[in-house]
Amino acid sequence: VAGAAERQQQQQQRGGAASASGNAVFKSGPLFISSKGIGWKSWKKRWFILTRTSLVFFKSDPNTLPQRGGEVNVTLGGIDLNNSG
């Protein structure tokens, strides 16, 4: 449990899913996203975090520790729900 709290604090310091302003996570979990190639579709499993103001996608769960040294979990994209229309 202490490890999860430390990771959440690190995420807050980096401006992650739960910011210091109290932007609580409404929903998070795996989501399959379709991408279309030449004549075929590919489904990729991504991790998403939905807050009151944003929807952010990661390659994998940002709360898990990397399996191998040197791996970095990349934020693949995000939507600012305050400015999206």
mmCIF file of the C-alpha atoms, coordinates in Angstrom:
data_MODEL
# 
_entry.id   MODEL 
# 
loop_
_atom_site.group_PDB 
_atom_site.id 
_atom_site.type_symbol 
_atom_site.label_atom_id 
_atom_site.label_alt_id 
_atom_site.label_comp_id 
_atom_site.label_asym_id 
_atom_site.label_entity_id 
_atom_site.label_seq_id 
_atom_site.pdbx_PDB_ins_code 
_atom_site.Cartn_x 
_atom_site.Cartn_y 
_atom_site.Cartn_z 
_atom_site.occupancy 
_atom_site.B_iso_or_equiv 
_atom_site.pdbx_formal_charge 
_atom_site.auth_seq_id 
_atom_site.auth_comp_id 
_atom_site.auth_asym_id 
_atom_site.auth_atom_id 
_atom_site.pdbx_PDB_model_num 
ATOM 1  C CA . VAL A 1 1  ? 0.000   0.000  0.000   1.00 0.00 ? 1  VAL A CA 1 
ATOM 2  C CA . ALA A 1 2  ? 2.846   2.388  0.788   1.00 0.00 ? 2  ALA A CA 1 
ATOM 3  C CA . GLY A 1 3  ? 4.233   1.821  -2.720  1.00 0.00 ? 3  GLY A CA 1 
ATOM 4  C CA . ALA A 1 4  ? 0.919   2.813  -4.327  1.00 0.00 ? 4  ALA A CA 1 
ATOM 5  C CA . ALA A 1 5  ? 0.761   5.993  -2.246  1.00 0.00 ? 5  ALA A CA 1 
ATOM 6  C CA . GLU A 1 6  ? 4.314   6.888  -3.231  1.00 0.00 ? 6  GLU A CA 1 
ATOM 7  C CA . ARG A 1 7  ? 3.556   6.314  -6.924  1.00 0.00 ? 7  ARG A CA 1 
ATOM 8  C CA . GLN A 1 8  ? 0.416   8.476  -6.687  1.00 0.00 ? 8  GLN A CA 1 
ATOM 9  C CA . GLN A 1 9  ? 2.438   11.244 -5.046  1.00 0.00 ? 9  GLN A CA 1 
ATOM 10 C CA . GLN A 1 10 ? 5.065   11.017 -7.807  1.00 0.00 ? 10 GLN A CA 1 
ATOM 11 C CA . GLN A 1 11 ? 2.285   11.153 -10.392 1.00 0.00 ? 11 GLN A CA 1 
ATOM 12 C CA . GLN A 1 12 ? 0.864   14.266 -8.736  1.00 0.00 ? 12 GLN A CA 1 
ATOM 13 C CA . GLN A 1 13 ? 4.265   15.936 -8.819  1.00 0.00 ? 13 GLN A CA 1 
ATOM 14 C CA . ARG A 1 14 ? 4.533   15.180 -12.550 1.00 0.00 ? 14 ARG A CA 1 
ATOM 15 C CA . GLY A 1 15 ? 1.007   16.487 -13.205 1.00 0.00 ? 15 GLY A CA 1 
ATOM 16 C CA . GLY A 1 16 ? -0.424  12.995 -13.596 1.00 0.00 ? 16 GLY A CA 1 
ATOM 17 C CA . ALA A 1 17 ? -3.943  11.658 -13.291 1.00 0.00 ? 17 ALA A CA 1 
ATOM 18 C CA . ALA A 1 18 ? -4.683  12.882 -9.776  1.00 0.00 ? 18 ALA A CA 1 
ATOM 19 C CA . SER A 1 19 ? -3.341  16.409 -9.598  1.00 0.00 ? 19 SER A CA 1 
ATOM 20 C CA . ALA A 1 20 ? -2.718  18.382 -6.447  1.00 0.00 ? 20 ALA A CA 1 
ATOM 21 C CA . SER A 1 21 ? -5.875  20.412 -7.178  1.00 0.00 ? 21 SER A CA 1 
ATOM 22 C CA . GLY A 1 22 ? -8.001  17.392 -6.229  1.00 0.00 ? 22 GLY A CA 1 
ATOM 23 C CA . ASN A 1 23 ? -8.731  16.151 -9.744  1.00 0.00 ? 23 ASN A CA 1 
ATOM 24 C CA . ALA A 1 24 ? -9.911  12.698 -8.616  1.00 0.00 ? 24 ALA A CA 1 
ATOM 25 C CA . VAL A 1 25 ? -9.836  9.671  -10.889 1.00 0.00 ? 25 VAL A CA 1 
ATOM 26 C CA . PHE A 1 26 ? -13.389 8.668  -11.881 1.00 0.00 ? 26 PHE A CA 1 
ATOM 27 C CA . LYS A 1 27 ? -12.438 5.544  -13.797 1.00 0.00 ? 27 LYS A CA 1 
ATOM 28 C CA . SER A 1 28 ? -9.259  3.814  -14.885 1.00 0.00 ? 28 SER A CA 1 
ATOM 29 C CA . GLY A 1 29 ? -8.462  0.512  -16.491 1.00 0.00 ? 29 GLY A CA 1 
ATOM 30 C CA . PRO A 1 30 ? -7.610  -1.317 -19.691 1.00 0.00 ? 30 PRO A CA 1 
ATOM 31 C CA . LEU A 1 31 ? -9.237  -0.287 -22.951 1.00 0.00 ? 31 LEU A CA 1 
ATOM 32 C CA . PHE A 1 32 ? -8.802  -1.729 -26.438 1.00 0.00 ? 32 PHE A CA 1 
ATOM 33 C CA . ILE A 1 33 ? -8.289  0.912  -29.119 1.00 0.00 ? 33 ILE A CA 1 
ATOM 34 C CA . SER A 1 34 ? -8.589  0.233  -32.827 1.00 0.00 ? 34 SER A CA 1 
ATOM 35 C CA . SER A 1 35 ? -6.105  1.558  -35.343 1.00 0.00 ? 35 SER A CA 1 
ATOM 36 C CA . LYS A 1 36 ? -6.548  0.996  -39.044 1.00 0.00 ? 36 LYS A CA 1 
ATOM 37 C CA . GLY A 1 37 ? -3.637  0.010  -41.226 1.00 0.00 ? 37 GLY A CA 1 
ATOM 38 C CA . ILE A 1 38 ? -3.654  -0.750 -44.930 1.00 0.00 ? 38 ILE A CA 1 
ATOM 39 C CA . GLY A 1 39 ? -6.665  -3.031 -45.320 1.00 0.00 ? 39 GLY A CA 1 
ATOM 40 C CA . TRP A 1 40 ? -6.669  -4.286 -41.730 1.00 0.00 ? 40 TRP A CA 1 
ATOM 41 C CA . LYS A 1 41 ? -7.498  -3.216 -38.205 1.00 0.00 ? 41 LYS A CA 1 
ATOM 42 C CA . SER A 1 42 ? -5.271  -3.669 -35.212 1.00 0.00 ? 42 SER A CA 1 
ATOM 43 C CA . TRP A 1 43 ? -6.546  -3.640 -31.635 1.00 0.00 ? 43 TRP A CA 1 
ATOM 44 C CA . LYS A 1 44 ? -4.113  -2.414 -29.006 1.00 0.00 ? 44 LYS A CA 1 
ATOM 45 C CA . LYS A 1 45 ? -4.607  -2.693 -25.259 1.00 0.00 ? 45 LYS A CA 1 
ATOM 46 C CA . ARG A 1 46 ? -4.039  0.653  -23.545 1.00 0.00 ? 46 ARG A CA 1 
ATOM 47 C CA . TRP A 1 47 ? -4.519  1.894  -19.992 1.00 0.00 ? 47 TRP A CA 1 
ATOM 48 C CA . PHE A 1 48 ? -6.778  4.909  -19.551 1.00 0.00 ? 48 PHE A CA 1 
ATOM 49 C CA . ILE A 1 49 ? -7.418  7.284  -16.678 1.00 0.00 ? 49 ILE A CA 1 
ATOM 50 C CA . LEU A 1 50 ? -10.537 9.462  -16.675 1.00 0.00 ? 50 LEU A CA 1 
ATOM 51 C CA . THR A 1 51 ? -10.728 12.485 -14.365 1.00 0.00 ? 51 THR A CA 1 
ATOM 52 C CA . ARG A 1 52 ? -13.139 15.397 -14.223 1.00 0.00 ? 52 ARG A CA 1 
ATOM 53 C CA . THR A 1 53 ? -10.985 17.388 -16.630 1.00 0.00 ? 53 THR A CA 1 
ATOM 54 C CA . SER A 1 54 ? -9.006  14.881 -18.697 1.00 0.00 ? 54 SER A CA 1 
ATOM 55 C CA . LEU A 1 55 ? -8.820  11.493 -20.374 1.00 0.00 ? 55 LEU A CA 1 
ATOM 56 C CA . VAL A 1 56 ? -5.262  10.162 -20.586 1.00 0.00 ? 56 VAL A CA 1 
ATOM 57 C CA . PHE A 1 57 ? -3.981  6.997  -22.297 1.00 0.00 ? 57 PHE A CA 1 
ATOM 58 C CA . PHE A 1 58 ? -0.857  5.077  -21.318 1.00 0.00 ? 58 PHE A CA 1 
ATOM 59 C CA . LYS A 1 59 ? 0.832   2.086  -22.891 1.00 0.00 ? 59 LYS A CA 1 
ATOM 60 C CA . SER A 1 60 ? 0.351   0.177  -19.616 1.00 0.00 ? 60 SER A CA 1 
ATOM 61 C CA . ASP A 1 61 ? -0.833  0.748  -16.049 1.00 0.00 ? 61 ASP A CA 1 
ATOM 62 C CA . PRO A 1 62 ? 1.258   3.655  -14.673 1.00 0.00 ? 62 PRO A CA 1 
ATOM 63 C CA . ASN A 1 63 ? 0.873   2.279  -11.133 1.00 0.00 ? 63 ASN A CA 1 
ATOM 64 C CA . THR A 1 64 ? 2.770   -0.943 -11.857 1.00 0.00 ? 64 THR A CA 1 
ATOM 65 C CA . LEU A 1 65 ? 6.519   -1.201 -11.632 1.00 0.00 ? 65 LEU A CA 1 
ATOM 66 C CA . PRO A 1 66 ? 8.430   -1.895 -14.868 1.00 0.00 ? 66 PRO A CA 1 
ATOM 67 C CA . GLN A 1 67 ? 9.302   -5.553 -15.481 1.00 0.00 ? 67 GLN A CA 1 
ATOM 68 C CA . ARG A 1 68 ? 12.736  -4.771 -16.931 1.00 0.00 ? 68 ARG A CA 1 
ATOM 69 C CA . GLY A 1 69 ? 15.177  -2.025 -16.058 1.00 0.00 ? 69 GLY A CA 1 
ATOM 70 C CA . GLY A 1 70 ? 15.088  1.124  -18.158 1.00 0.00 ? 70 GLY A CA 1 
ATOM 71 C CA . GLU A 1 71 ? 11.496  0.793  -19.384 1.00 0.00 ? 71 GLU A CA 1 
ATOM 72 C CA . VAL A 1 72 ? 9.429   3.944  -19.274 1.00 0.00 ? 72 VAL A CA 1 
ATOM 73 C CA . ASN A 1 73 ? 5.643   4.077  -19.443 1.00 0.00 ? 73 ASN A CA 1 
ATOM 74 C CA . VAL A 1 74 ? 4.803   6.613  -22.126 1.00 0.00 ? 74 VAL A CA 1 
ATOM 75 C CA . THR A 1 75 ? 1.722   8.814  -22.134 1.00 0.00 ? 75 THR A CA 1 
ATOM 76 C CA . LEU A 1 76 ? 0.306   8.102  -25.576 1.00 0.00 ? 76 LEU A CA 1 
ATOM 77 C CA . GLY A 1 77 ? -2.286  10.832 -25.656 1.00 0.00 ? 77 GLY A CA 1 
ATOM 78 C CA . GLY A 1 78 ? -4.741  12.856 -23.714 1.00 0.00 ? 78 GLY A CA 1 
ATOM 79 C CA . ILE A 1 79 ? -7.797  15.039 -24.005 1.00 0.00 ? 79 ILE A CA 1 
ATOM 80 C CA . ASP A 1 80 ? -8.363  18.167 -21.947 1.00 0.00 ? 80 ASP A CA 1 
ATOM 81 C CA . LEU A 1 81 ? -12.110 17.987 -21.273 1.00 0.00 ? 81 LEU A CA 1 
ATOM 82 C CA . ASN A 1 82 ? -12.250 21.644 -20.212 1.00 0.00 ? 82 ASN A CA 1 
ATOM 83 C CA . ASN A 1 83 ? -11.151 22.864 -23.648 1.00 0.00 ? 83 ASN A CA 1 
ATOM 84 C CA . SER A 1 84 ? -12.529 20.175 -25.960 1.00 0.00 ? 84 SER A CA 1 
ATOM 85 C CA . GLY A 1 85 ? -15.534 22.005 -27.207 1.00 0.00 ? 85 GLY A CA 1 
# 
